[in-house]
Each structure stands twice: as C-alpha cells, then as structure tokens.
C-alpha atoms as a PDB file:
ATOM      1  CA  UNK A   1     -45.269  -9.275 -36.740  1.00  0.00           C
ATOM      2  CA  UNK A   2     -46.961  -9.494 -33.391  1.00  0.00           C
ATOM      3  CA  UNK A   3     -46.650  -7.021 -30.560  1.00  0.00           C
ATOM      4  CA  UNK A   4     -47.005  -6.668 -26.826  1.00  0.00           C
ATOM      5  CA  UNK A   5     -46.853  -3.024 -25.727  1.00  0.00           C
ATOM      6  CA  UNK A   6     -43.711  -1.681 -24.026  1.00  0.00           C
ATOM      7  CA  UNK A   7     -43.882   0.929 -21.274  1.00  0.00           C
ATOM      8  CA  UNK A   8     -41.636   4.018 -20.870  1.00  0.00           C
ATOM      9  CA  UNK A   9     -38.211   3.475 -19.309  1.00  0.00           C
ATOM     10  CA  UNK A  10     -34.480   3.003 -20.191  1.00  0.00           C
ATOM     11  CA  UNK A  11     -34.044  -0.306 -21.925  1.00  0.00           C
ATOM     12  CA  UNK A  12     -31.854  -3.128 -23.058  1.00  0.00           C
ATOM     13  CA  UNK A  13     -32.941  -4.533 -26.417  1.00  0.00           C
ATOM     14  CA  UNK A  14     -32.464  -8.222 -27.120  1.00  0.00           C
ATOM     15  CA  UNK A  15     -32.594  -9.691 -30.602  1.00  0.00           C
ATOM     16  CA  UNK A  16     -32.784 -13.497 -30.960  1.00  0.00           C
ATOM     17  CA  UNK A  17     -32.554 -15.261 -34.373  1.00  0.00           C
ATOM     18  CA  UNK A  18     -34.433 -18.526 -34.398  1.00  0.00           C
ATOM     19  CA  UNK A  19     -36.508 -20.839 -36.613  1.00  0.00           C
ATOM     20  CA  UNK A  20     -40.298 -20.337 -36.622  1.00  0.00           C
ATOM     21  CA  UNK A  21     -40.811 -23.402 -34.399  1.00  0.00           C
ATOM     22  CA  UNK A  22     -39.158 -21.668 -31.450  1.00  0.00           C
ATOM     23  CA  UNK A  23     -40.510 -18.131 -31.719  1.00  0.00           C
ATOM     24  CA  UNK A  24     -43.539 -18.337 -29.488  1.00  0.00           C
ATOM     25  CA  UNK A  25     -41.699 -20.419 -26.861  1.00  0.00           C
ATOM     26  CA  UNK A  26     -38.860 -17.872 -26.729  1.00  0.00           C
ATOM     27  CA  UNK A  27     -41.286 -14.900 -26.611  1.00  0.00           C
ATOM     28  CA  UNK A  28     -43.257 -16.390 -23.737  1.00  0.00           C
ATOM     29  CA  UNK A  29     -40.097 -17.029 -21.722  1.00  0.00           C
ATOM     30  CA  UNK A  30     -38.858 -13.444 -22.265  1.00  0.00           C
ATOM     31  CA  UNK A  31     -42.157 -12.085 -21.073  1.00  0.00           C
ATOM     32  CA  UNK A  32     -41.930 -14.295 -17.994  1.00  0.00           C
ATOM     33  CA  UNK A  33     -38.439 -12.932 -17.311  1.00  0.00           C
ATOM     34  CA  UNK A  34     -39.822  -9.416 -17.142  1.00  0.00           C
ATOM     35  CA  UNK A  35     -39.941  -8.081 -20.694  1.00  0.00           C
ATOM     36  CA  UNK A  36     -43.072  -5.913 -21.151  1.00  0.00           C
ATOM     37  CA  UNK A  37     -42.302  -5.523 -24.822  1.00  0.00           C
ATOM     38  CA  UNK A  38     -41.853  -8.297 -27.383  1.00  0.00           C
ATOM     39  CA  UNK A  39     -41.915  -8.197 -31.194  1.00  0.00           C
ATOM     40  CA  UNK A  40     -41.912 -11.219 -33.486  1.00  0.00           C
ATOM     41  CA  UNK A  41     -40.942 -10.858 -37.123  1.00  0.00           C
ATOM     42  CA  UNK A  42     -40.115 -13.685 -39.483  1.00  0.00           C
ATOM     43  CA  UNK A  43     -37.166 -15.524 -37.896  1.00  0.00           C
ATOM     44  CA  UNK A  44     -36.470 -13.057 -35.110  1.00  0.00           C
ATOM     45  CA  UNK A  45     -37.710 -12.179 -31.637  1.00  0.00           C
ATOM     46  CA  UNK A  46     -37.005  -8.743 -30.175  1.00  0.00           C
ATOM     47  CA  UNK A  47     -37.542  -8.007 -26.515  1.00  0.00           C
ATOM     48  CA  UNK A  48     -36.966  -5.039 -24.207  1.00  0.00           C
ATOM     49  CA  UNK A  49     -35.832  -5.071 -20.598  1.00  0.00           C
ATOM     50  CA  UNK A  50     -35.338  -2.272 -18.082  1.00  0.00           C
ATOM     51  CA  UNK A  51     -31.673  -1.479 -17.574  1.00  0.00           C
ATOM     52  CA  UNK A  52     -31.238  -2.725 -14.007  1.00  0.00           C
ATOM     53  CA  UNK A  53     -28.405  -4.196 -11.971  1.00  0.00           C
ATOM     54  CA  UNK A  54     -29.493  -7.765 -12.726  1.00  0.00           C
ATOM     55  CA  UNK A  55     -28.577  -7.617 -16.420  1.00  0.00           C
ATOM     56  CA  UNK A  56     -25.800 -10.207 -16.072  1.00  0.00           C
ATOM     57  CA  UNK A  57     -28.132 -12.658 -14.405  1.00  0.00           C
ATOM     58  CA  UNK A  58     -30.802 -12.034 -17.008  1.00  0.00           C
ATOM     59  CA  UNK A  59     -28.391 -12.666 -19.872  1.00  0.00           C
ATOM     60  CA  UNK A  60     -27.148 -15.859 -18.289  1.00  0.00           C
ATOM     61  CA  UNK A  61     -30.714 -17.190 -17.670  1.00  0.00           C
ATOM     62  CA  UNK A  62     -31.708 -16.498 -21.301  1.00  0.00           C
ATOM     63  CA  UNK A  63     -28.621 -18.226 -22.702  1.00  0.00           C
ATOM     64  CA  UNK A  64     -29.401 -21.283 -20.533  1.00  0.00           C
ATOM     65  CA  UNK A  65     -33.002 -21.301 -21.694  1.00  0.00           C
ATOM     66  CA  UNK A  66     -32.060 -21.124 -25.352  1.00  0.00           C
ATOM     67  CA  UNK A  67     -29.560 -23.933 -24.931  1.00  0.00           C
ATOM     68  CA  UNK A  68     -32.327 -25.970 -23.261  1.00  0.00           C
ATOM     69  CA  UNK A  69     -34.876 -25.539 -26.029  1.00  0.00           C
ATOM     70  CA  UNK A  70     -32.312 -26.351 -28.712  1.00  0.00           C
ATOM     71  CA  UNK A  71     -32.002 -29.755 -27.047  1.00  0.00           C
ATOM     72  CA  UNK A  72     -35.760 -30.221 -26.818  1.00  0.00           C
ATOM     73  CA  UNK A  73     -36.370 -29.100 -30.399  1.00  0.00           C
ATOM     74  CA  UNK A  74     -33.643 -30.547 -32.662  1.00  0.00           C
ATOM     75  CA  UNK A  75     -35.022 -28.628 -35.634  1.00  0.00           C
ATOM     76  CA  UNK A  76     -34.037 -25.300 -34.071  1.00  0.00           C
ATOM     77  CA  UNK A  77     -30.683 -26.410 -32.719  1.00  0.00           C
ATOM     78  CA  UNK A  78     -28.740 -24.951 -35.640  1.00  0.00           C
ATOM     79  CA  UNK A  79     -30.050 -21.439 -35.135  1.00  0.00           C
ATOM     80  CA  UNK A  80     -30.726 -21.060 -31.427  1.00  0.00           C
ATOM     81  CA  UNK A  81     -27.158 -20.493 -30.336  1.00  0.00           C
ATOM     82  CA  UNK A  82     -25.304 -17.907 -28.315  1.00  0.00           C
ATOM     83  CA  UNK A  83     -24.117 -16.177 -31.455  1.00  0.00           C
ATOM     84  CA  UNK A  84     -27.745 -15.681 -32.465  1.00  0.00           C
ATOM     85  CA  UNK A  85     -28.230 -13.252 -29.538  1.00  0.00           C
ATOM     86  CA  UNK A  86     -27.608  -9.542 -29.839  1.00  0.00           C
ATOM     87  CA  UNK A  87     -27.942  -7.120 -26.891  1.00  0.00           C
ATOM     88  CA  UNK A  88     -28.168  -3.375 -27.475  1.00  0.00           C
ATOM     89  CA  UNK A  89     -28.226  -0.611 -24.831  1.00  0.00           C
ATOM     90  CA  UNK A  90     -30.854   1.974 -25.788  1.00  0.00           C
ATOM     91  CA  UNK A  91     -30.862   5.542 -24.636  1.00  0.00           C
ATOM     92  CA  UNK A  92     -33.894   7.155 -23.011  1.00  0.00           C
ATOM     93  CA  UNK A  93     -36.511   8.084 -25.548  1.00  0.00           C
ATOM     94  CA  UNK A  94     -40.200   8.618 -25.989  1.00  0.00           C
ATOM     95  CA  UNK A  95     -41.190   4.933 -26.096  1.00  0.00           C
ATOM     96  CA  UNK A  96     -44.826   5.662 -26.740  1.00  0.00           C
ATOM     97  CA  UNK A  97     -43.845   7.077 -30.124  1.00  0.00           C
ATOM     98  CA  UNK A  98     -40.871   4.790 -30.717  1.00  0.00           C
ATOM     99  CA  UNK A  99     -42.673   1.400 -30.691  1.00  0.00           C
ATOM    100  CA  UNK A 100     -45.646   2.751 -32.709  1.00  0.00           C
ATOM    101  CA  UNK A 101     -43.433   3.285 -35.753  1.00  0.00           C
ATOM    102  CA  UNK A 102     -43.135  -0.507 -36.113  1.00  0.00           C
ATOM    103  CA  UNK A 103     -46.898  -0.896 -36.573  1.00  0.00           C
ATOM    104  CA  UNK A 104     -48.165   0.571 -39.814  1.00  0.00           C
ATOM    105  CA  UNK A 105     -51.295  -0.102 -41.984  1.00  0.00           C
ATOM    106  CA  UNK A 106     -51.127  -3.429 -43.847  1.00  0.00           C
ATOM    107  CA  UNK A 107     -52.948  -4.269 -47.062  1.00  0.00           C
ATOM    108  CA  UNK A 108     -53.955  -7.928 -47.017  1.00  0.00           C
ATOM    109  CA  UNK A 109     -55.572  -9.950 -49.776  1.00  0.00           C
ATOM    110  CA  UNK A 110     -57.677  -7.876 -52.227  1.00  0.00           C
ATOM    111  CA  UNK A 111     -60.050  -6.032 -49.894  1.00  0.00           C
ATOM    112  CA  UNK A 112     -58.625  -5.787 -46.365  1.00  0.00           C
ATOM    113  CA  UNK A 113     -56.636  -3.036 -44.644  1.00  0.00           C
ATOM    114  CA  UNK A 114     -55.401  -3.595 -41.102  1.00  0.00           C
ATOM    115  CA  UNK A 115     -54.500  -0.379 -39.283  1.00  0.00           C
ATOM    116  CA  UNK A 116     -53.752   0.775 -35.738  1.00  0.00           C
ATOM    117  CA  UNK A 117     -56.211   3.338 -34.370  1.00  0.00           C
ATOM    118  CA  UNK A 118     -53.667   6.182 -34.592  1.00  0.00           C
ATOM    119  CA  UNK A 119     -53.154   5.746 -38.339  1.00  0.00           C
ATOM    120  CA  UNK A 120     -56.379   6.697 -40.033  1.00  0.00           C
ATOM    121  CA  UNK A 121     -56.552   5.554 -43.732  1.00  0.00           C
ATOM    122  CA  UNK A 122     -57.316   8.013 -46.509  1.00  0.00           C
ATOM    123  CA  UNK A 123     -61.033   8.672 -47.105  1.00  0.00           C
ATOM    124  CA  UNK A 124     -60.692   7.334 -50.605  1.00  0.00           C
ATOM    125  CA  UNK A 125     -59.507   3.914 -49.321  1.00  0.00           C
ATOM    126  CA  UNK A 126     -61.876   1.340 -50.745  1.00  0.00           C
ATOM    127  CA  UNK A 127     -60.721  -1.598 -48.653  1.00  0.00           C
ATOM    128  CA  UNK A 128     -62.517  -2.980 -45.598  1.00  0.00           C
ATOM    129  CA  UNK A 129     -60.694  -1.216 -42.771  1.00  0.00           C
ATOM    130  CA  UNK A 130     -60.088  -3.127 -39.572  1.00  0.00           C
ATOM    131  CA  UNK A 131     -58.616  -1.205 -36.605  1.00  0.00           C
ATOM    132  CA  UNK A 132     -56.581  -3.314 -34.222  1.00  0.00           C
ATOM    133  CA  UNK A 133     -54.967  -1.979 -31.092  1.00  0.00           C
ATOM    134  CA  UNK A 134     -51.736  -3.926 -30.417  1.00  0.00           C
ATOM    135  CA  UNK A 135     -52.034  -5.479 -26.991  1.00  0.00           C
ATOM    136  CA  UNK A 136     -51.665  -8.608 -24.914  1.00  0.00           C
ATOM    137  CA  UNK A 137     -53.396 -10.896 -27.424  1.00  0.00           C
ATOM    138  CA  UNK A 138     -51.718 -12.096 -30.565  1.00  0.00           C
ATOM    139  CA  UNK A 139     -53.276 -11.243 -33.906  1.00  0.00           C
ATOM    140  CA  UNK A 140     -52.371  -7.943 -35.546  1.00  0.00           C
ATOM    141  CA  UNK A 141     -52.714  -9.123 -39.142  1.00  0.00           C
ATOM    142  CA  UNK A 142     -49.050  -9.098 -40.086  1.00  0.00           C
ATOM    143  CA  UNK A 143     -48.026 -12.611 -39.006  1.00  0.00           C
ATOM    144  CA  UNK A 144     -47.985 -15.195 -41.812  1.00  0.00           C
ATOM    145  CA  UNK A 145     -50.637 -17.374 -40.108  1.00  0.00           C
ATOM    146  CA  UNK A 146     -53.133 -14.463 -39.740  1.00  0.00           C
ATOM    147  CA  UNK A 147     -52.479 -13.225 -43.303  1.00  0.00           C
ATOM    148  CA  UNK A 148     -53.080 -16.698 -44.695  1.00  0.00           C
ATOM    149  CA  UNK A 149     -56.350 -17.020 -42.866  1.00  0.00           C
ATOM    150  CA  UNK A 150     -57.560 -13.616 -44.003  1.00  0.00           C
ATOM    151  CA  UNK A 151     -56.726 -14.354 -47.666  1.00  0.00           C
ATOM    152  CA  UNK A 152     -58.594 -17.640 -47.597  1.00  0.00           C
ATOM    153  CA  UNK A 153     -61.557 -16.218 -45.691  1.00  0.00           C
ATOM    154  CA  UNK A 154     -61.913 -13.518 -48.314  1.00  0.00           C
ATOM    155  CA  UNK A 155     -61.962 -16.140 -51.063  1.00  0.00           C
ATOM    156  CA  UNK A 156     -64.451 -18.375 -49.268  1.00  0.00           C
ATOM    157  CA  UNK A 157     -66.903 -15.587 -48.503  1.00  0.00           C
ATOM    158  CA  UNK A 158     -66.684 -14.171 -52.024  1.00  0.00           C
ATOM    159  CA  UNK A 159     -67.449 -17.563 -53.625  1.00  0.00           C
ATOM    160  CA  UNK A 160     -70.505 -18.452 -51.512  1.00  0.00           C
ATOM    161  CA  UNK A 161     -72.998 -19.705 -54.118  1.00  0.00           C
ATOM    162  CA  UNK A 162     -76.017 -18.804 -51.990  1.00  0.00           C
ATOM    163  CA  UNK A 163     -74.617 -15.372 -51.089  1.00  0.00           C
ATOM    164  CA  UNK A 164     -74.034 -14.132 -47.563  1.00  0.00           C
ATOM    165  CA  UNK A 165     -77.650 -14.312 -46.341  1.00  0.00           C
ATOM    166  CA  UNK A 166     -77.752 -16.798 -43.469  1.00  0.00           C
ATOM    167  CA  UNK A 167     -73.975 -17.470 -43.523  1.00  0.00           C
ATOM    168  CA  UNK A 168     -72.557 -18.235 -40.079  1.00  0.00           C
ATOM    169  CA  UNK A 169     -68.932 -18.735 -39.062  1.00  0.00           C
ATOM    170  CA  UNK A 170     -66.917 -20.062 -36.109  1.00  0.00           C
ATOM    171  CA  UNK A 171     -63.490 -18.613 -35.146  1.00  0.00           C
ATOM    172  CA  UNK A 172     -61.662 -20.974 -32.720  1.00  0.00           C
ATOM    173  CA  UNK A 173     -58.979 -19.272 -30.702  1.00  0.00           C
ATOM    174  CA  UNK A 174     -59.932 -15.728 -31.734  1.00  0.00           C
ATOM    175  CA  UNK A 175     -57.075 -13.912 -29.931  1.00  0.00           C
ATOM    176  CA  UNK A 176     -57.393 -10.238 -30.793  1.00  0.00           C
ATOM    177  CA  UNK A 177     -60.647 -11.001 -32.684  1.00  0.00           C
ATOM    178  CA  UNK A 178     -59.183  -9.984 -36.007  1.00  0.00           C
ATOM    179  CA  UNK A 179     -60.557 -12.893 -38.031  1.00  0.00           C
ATOM    180  CA  UNK A 180     -64.027 -12.624 -36.537  1.00  0.00           C
ATOM    181  CA  UNK A 181     -64.039  -8.895 -37.202  1.00  0.00           C
ATOM    182  CA  UNK A 182     -62.919  -9.491 -40.762  1.00  0.00           C
ATOM    183  CA  UNK A 183     -65.725 -12.020 -41.347  1.00  0.00           C
ATOM    184  CA  UNK A 184     -68.273  -9.492 -40.057  1.00  0.00           C
ATOM    185  CA  UNK A 185     -66.866  -6.738 -42.208  1.00  0.00           C
ATOM    186  CA  UNK A 186     -67.140  -9.093 -45.214  1.00  0.00           C
ATOM    187  CA  UNK A 187     -70.854  -9.420 -44.545  1.00  0.00           C
ATOM    188  CA  UNK A 188     -71.153 -12.665 -42.602  1.00  0.00           C
ATOM    189  CA  UNK A 189     -74.347 -12.479 -40.601  1.00  0.00           C
ATOM    190  CA  UNK A 190     -73.198 -14.191 -37.405  1.00  0.00           C
ATOM    191  CA  UNK A 191     -69.669 -15.079 -36.190  1.00  0.00           C
ATOM    192  CA  UNK A 192     -69.084 -17.069 -32.975  1.00  0.00           C
ATOM    193  CA  UNK A 193     -65.547 -16.278 -31.699  1.00  0.00           C
ATOM    194  CA  UNK A 194     -64.082 -18.589 -29.011  1.00  0.00           C
ATOM    195  CA  UNK A 195     -61.075 -18.201 -26.694  1.00  0.00           C
ATOM    196  CA  UNK A 196     -60.274 -19.606 -23.259  1.00  0.00           C
ATOM    197  CA  UNK A 197     -57.858 -16.785 -22.401  1.00  0.00           C
ATOM    198  CA  UNK A 198     -59.685 -14.019 -20.454  1.00  0.00           C
ATOM    199  CA  UNK A 199     -57.023 -11.447 -21.530  1.00  0.00           C
ATOM    200  CA  UNK A 200     -57.577 -12.287 -25.200  1.00  0.00           C
ATOM    201  CA  UNK A 201     -61.327 -12.006 -24.811  1.00  0.00           C
ATOM    202  CA  UNK A 202     -60.973  -8.603 -23.149  1.00  0.00           C
ATOM    203  CA  UNK A 203     -58.842  -7.363 -26.045  1.00  0.00           C
ATOM    204  CA  UNK A 204     -61.119  -8.921 -28.589  1.00  0.00           C
ATOM    205  CA  UNK A 205     -64.174  -7.328 -27.012  1.00  0.00           C
ATOM    206  CA  UNK A 206     -62.508  -3.915 -27.249  1.00  0.00           C
ATOM    207  CA  UNK A 207     -61.544  -4.483 -30.891  1.00  0.00           C
ATOM    208  CA  UNK A 208     -65.050  -5.666 -31.819  1.00  0.00           C
ATOM    209  CA  UNK A 209     -66.550  -2.562 -30.254  1.00  0.00           C
ATOM    210  CA  UNK A 210     -63.972  -0.322 -31.965  1.00  0.00           C
ATOM    211  CA  UNK A 211     -64.829  -1.816 -35.357  1.00  0.00           C
ATOM    212  CA  UNK A 212     -68.599  -1.521 -34.732  1.00  0.00           C
ATOM    213  CA  UNK A 213     -69.372  -5.216 -35.465  1.00  0.00           C
ATOM    214  CA  UNK A 214     -70.785  -6.186 -32.008  1.00  0.00           C
ATOM    215  CA  UNK A 215     -74.149  -7.052 -33.530  1.00  0.00           C
ATOM    216  CA  UNK A 216     -72.543  -9.769 -35.704  1.00  0.00           C
ATOM    217  CA  UNK A 217     -69.721 -11.108 -33.475  1.00  0.00           C
ATOM    218  CA  UNK A 218     -70.506 -13.236 -30.426  1.00  0.00           C
ATOM    219  CA  UNK A 219     -67.435 -13.599 -28.154  1.00  0.00           C
ATOM    220  CA  UNK A 220     -67.380 -16.576 -25.769  1.00  0.00           C
ATOM    221  CA  UNK A 221     -65.140 -18.606 -23.461  1.00  0.00           C
ATOM    222  CA  UNK A 222     -67.468 -21.650 -23.978  1.00  0.00           C
ATOM    223  CA  UNK A 223     -65.438 -24.847 -24.683  1.00  0.00           C
ATOM    224  CA  UNK A 224     -65.491 -26.043 -28.283  1.00  0.00           C
ATOM    225  CA  UNK A 225     -67.038 -29.431 -27.394  1.00  0.00           C
ATOM    226  CA  UNK A 226     -70.214 -27.581 -26.358  1.00  0.00           C
ATOM    227  CA  UNK A 227     -70.853 -26.437 -29.857  1.00  0.00           C
ATOM    228  CA  UNK A 228     -72.514 -28.771 -32.385  1.00  0.00           C
ATOM    229  CA  UNK A 229     -72.707 -26.451 -35.394  1.00  0.00           C
ATOM    230  CA  UNK A 230     -73.061 -26.643 -38.222  1.00  0.00           C
ATOM    231  CA  UNK A 231     -71.134 -23.579 -39.391  1.00  0.00           C
ATOM    232  CA  UNK A 232     -70.614 -22.671 -43.042  1.00  0.00           C
ATOM    233  CA  UNK A 233     -67.088 -21.508 -42.273  1.00  0.00           C
ATOM    234  CA  UNK A 234     -64.762 -22.646 -39.423  1.00  0.00           C
ATOM    235  CA  UNK A 235     -61.327 -21.071 -38.941  1.00  0.00           C
ATOM    236  CA  UNK A 236     -58.733 -22.271 -36.397  1.00  0.00           C
ATOM    237  CA  UNK A 237     -55.471 -20.337 -36.161  1.00  0.00           C
ATOM    238  CA  UNK A 238     -53.951 -22.342 -33.319  1.00  0.00           C
ATOM    239  CA  UNK A 239     -50.948 -24.681 -33.221  1.00  0.00           C
ATOM    240  CA  UNK A 240     -50.575 -28.010 -34.999  1.00  0.00           C
ATOM    241  CA  UNK A 241     -50.700 -29.864 -31.653  1.00  0.00           C
ATOM    242  CA  UNK A 242     -53.909 -28.144 -30.587  1.00  0.00           C
ATOM    243  CA  UNK A 243     -55.532 -28.615 -34.015  1.00  0.00           C
ATOM    244  CA  UNK A 244     -54.840 -32.308 -33.853  1.00  0.00           C
ATOM    245  CA  UNK A 245     -56.236 -32.563 -30.319  1.00  0.00           C
ATOM    246  CA  UNK A 246     -59.529 -30.871 -31.333  1.00  0.00           C
ATOM    247  CA  UNK A 247     -59.731 -32.312 -34.882  1.00  0.00           C
ATOM    248  CA  UNK A 248     -62.926 -34.356 -34.191  1.00  0.00           C
ATOM    249  CA  UNK A 249     -64.660 -31.226 -32.788  1.00  0.00           C
ATOM    250  CA  UNK A 250     -63.548 -29.082 -35.670  1.00  0.00           C
ATOM    251  CA  UNK A 251     -64.780 -31.587 -38.204  1.00  0.00           C
ATOM    252  CA  UNK A 252     -68.152 -31.936 -36.474  1.00  0.00           C
ATOM    253  CA  UNK A 253     -68.757 -28.191 -36.498  1.00  0.00           C
ATOM    254  CA  UNK A 254     -68.325 -27.723 -40.253  1.00  0.00           C
ATOM    255  CA  UNK A 255     -71.478 -27.917 -42.269  1.00  0.00           C
ATOM    256  CA  UNK A 256     -71.645 -30.242 -45.271  1.00  0.00           C
ATOM    257  CA  UNK A 257     -70.226 -28.337 -48.195  1.00  0.00           C
ATOM    258  CA  UNK A 258     -68.653 -25.938 -45.681  1.00  0.00           C
ATOM    259  CA  UNK A 259     -65.060 -24.754 -45.445  1.00  0.00           C
ATOM    260  CA  UNK A 260     -62.470 -25.364 -42.755  1.00  0.00           C
ATOM    261  CA  UNK A 261     -59.392 -23.110 -42.582  1.00  0.00           C
ATOM    262  CA  UNK A 262     -56.432 -24.235 -40.463  1.00  0.00           C
ATOM    263  CA  UNK A 263     -53.318 -22.211 -39.568  1.00  0.00           C
ATOM    264  CA  UNK A 264     -50.577 -21.961 -36.995  1.00  0.00           C
ATOM    265  CA  UNK A 265     -48.979 -25.023 -38.613  1.00  0.00           C
ATOM    266  CA  UNK A 266     -45.253 -25.267 -39.341  1.00  0.00           C
ATOM    267  CA  UNK A 267     -44.494 -26.544 -42.849  1.00  0.00           C
ATOM    268  CA  UNK A 268     -42.888 -29.632 -41.346  1.00  0.00           C
ATOM    269  CA  UNK A 269     -46.178 -30.482 -39.543  1.00  0.00           C
ATOM    270  CA  UNK A 270     -48.507 -30.056 -42.503  1.00  0.00           C
ATOM    271  CA  UNK A 271     -48.800 -33.741 -43.415  1.00  0.00           C
ATOM    272  CA  UNK A 272     -49.391 -34.788 -39.828  1.00  0.00           C
ATOM    273  CA  UNK A 273     -52.249 -32.328 -39.539  1.00  0.00           C
ATOM    274  CA  UNK A 274     -53.829 -33.270 -42.890  1.00  0.00           C
ATOM    275  CA  UNK A 275     -53.794 -36.942 -41.863  1.00  0.00           C
ATOM    276  CA  UNK A 276     -56.443 -36.120 -39.285  1.00  0.00           C
ATOM    277  CA  UNK A 277     -58.795 -34.496 -41.823  1.00  0.00           C
ATOM    278  CA  UNK A 278     -58.822 -37.046 -44.693  1.00  0.00           C
ATOM    279  CA  UNK A 279     -62.507 -37.898 -44.389  1.00  0.00           C
ATOM    280  CA  UNK A 280     -64.896 -36.318 -45.140  1.00  0.00           C
ATOM    281  CA  UNK A 281     -62.662 -33.373 -46.183  1.00  0.00           C
ATOM    282  CA  UNK A 282     -60.912 -32.433 -49.414  1.00  0.00           C
ATOM    283  CA  UNK A 283     -57.896 -30.120 -49.483  1.00  0.00           C
ATOM    284  CA  UNK A 284     -58.799 -27.108 -51.597  1.00  0.00           C
ATOM    285  CA  UNK A 285     -55.681 -25.017 -51.206  1.00  0.00           C
ATOM    286  CA  UNK A 286     -52.533 -24.729 -49.170  1.00  0.00           C
ATOM    287  CA  UNK A 287     -50.077 -21.848 -48.730  1.00  0.00           C
ATOM    288  CA  UNK A 288     -46.669 -21.654 -47.190  1.00  0.00           C
ATOM    289  CA  UNK A 289     -45.168 -18.358 -45.965  1.00  0.00           C
ATOM    290  CA  UNK A 290     -42.221 -17.755 -43.635  1.00  0.00           C
ATOM    291  CA  UNK A 291     -42.212 -21.398 -42.581  1.00  0.00           C
ATOM    292  CA  UNK A 292     -45.963 -21.556 -41.782  1.00  0.00           C
ATOM    293  CA  UNK A 293     -48.695 -23.435 -43.625  1.00  0.00           C
ATOM    294  CA  UNK A 294     -52.301 -22.360 -44.042  1.00  0.00           C
ATOM    295  CA  UNK A 295     -54.796 -25.013 -45.212  1.00  0.00           C
ATOM    296  CA  UNK A 296     -58.255 -24.624 -46.736  1.00  0.00           C
ATOM    297  CA  UNK A 297     -60.409 -27.799 -46.709  1.00  0.00           C
ATOM    298  CA  UNK A 298     -63.999 -28.466 -47.876  1.00  0.00           C
ATOM    299  CA  UNK A 299     -66.342 -30.932 -46.187  1.00  0.00           C
ATOM    300  CA  UNK A 300     -68.165 -33.223 -48.581  1.00  0.00           C
ATOM    301  CA  UNK A 301     -71.738 -32.162 -49.333  1.00  0.00           C
END
C-alpha cells in the first residue's frame, strides 16, 4: 500500500479495480483532478474527493480517462471498465484518525519493522525499526516492489564476505528514503540516495533525520550519469521503462562482484528488462508478488 495524506472535510470515496500496470497512472490522474488522498493496494486504487457540486462532472471525467487508458494499455482493458468503479458517500468524521488506521506496523523480511511515528513498537522488539511518515513520496514499505527490495537488500548485506566495513550503496529513485534508511540501519557505512523530485527529497530528508541515520545517508538530486561508482550494492526501484533507459549507467555503477537490485517491473516486462543486463551480470534471484517482479543480479568479479 502507498499513501498520500487526506485532509479533513466531507468526502466522496472512489474505488477503482485495475491491473497493476494501470495503478500509478490512475492514481496520478485522480490527484490531478483534486484528490488529496489516494491509497493503492494490490489491484485497487482508492481516492477521496470533497463533496462539492461538480461531482457529476468529476465522475464523467474519470470514466472518460479510464476508457482512454484501456485503449492505450490493452493489458488492462479487461479490468478498467465502468463496472470497476464504486463511489461511496462518506459522512463527516475525524479524518486525521480515520486514514491512520490503514497504516499499521509491517514486519518485512527477517529483521525489519516499518512503522508510522504514531505507532511505537514494543521495547522488546528485536527488529530494525524504520519510522516512515506517510506523505507525498511513494515508499511506505507495504508495496510489493518495496518489500521485494528490502528482502533482497537484507540478504545481500548479511552475506557480504568482507563484512560491512567499507561497504557503500547507491539508491536510485529513493522516494521516501526507505531503502537508503534500511541499508544504513543494516550497518552499511555510506548510502548515496538519488531522486530528481524535490518533494521526494524533502520527505526523504525528514525520514532520514527521524531515523537518526543522517551520518550514513547522503541525499542528492545529482543526475545518475554524474556518478561513476563503484558501489557494492545498487538498488533501483523505478519503472521498467526508466530502468531500461538508465541500464548502462546502472551497470557502470556496480562494483565487480557487487549486487544490483531492480524493482518496479511488471511480471510481463521482466524478460525485456533482463535482456539489458545479460553481460556482465548473472541473475541470482527473482521474485514475483502481486504482479510485480524484483530481480537480484551479480556483476562478474
């Protein structure tokens, strides 16, 4: 699940059922149409709109948009239909408490616990606790792509033959900063976290400070082509199209014997992405969850 924070008001709730390929596109459009609150979960997008007089126009515009993307993306045509929409009128309520109930602590992999700041874990909790404030940058730890990256990062760091001393990592498209924070909490000495979205960097900076890893995480808007590496670990949770575009830069930044983790890839796009990383990389592991693939590759020593 990924969240953008709603604000108090009276609301219309929209639920749209769709294939994973369309979720981000739909969410972005709904935000542009005035929804300050969007939630993505598996094959569904939920959005909230103030109950105003333009509701009929809003509904018409959304139906037209969904019809349009079903023609652009044939793979989602079967699910993005008018019958996949459900509108609900919601009564006034304390929205600050209401939306928070959707965001609860999540145990990921063997050692990680992602929690919002208002849900403090028990003192006996032995996992590495990462506090993430849901905000305008994607990456709360519950989406399949983020979970896949965290699981593989944990494995990679744990299996470093030389230990963590001197280990450096690169997080491309850091978003909320969750992967960079996790790497720092795992003991990685230095993590460079890149993002070209100023809103994402602002959120990431806040999360890095909240998790007390500012000494290990370097946040930057510097373009990827300006980095030459090498990094022991490179992680890129982007989209298949973006990964393919920057494939030469990603490959260049991985140290020999290092690991590259790729995510944000639909299962149907996995082969196309892998075709750009045949040499000098070997596929170590791949995982599919909720229609998304996460890939772990090793660069030849």
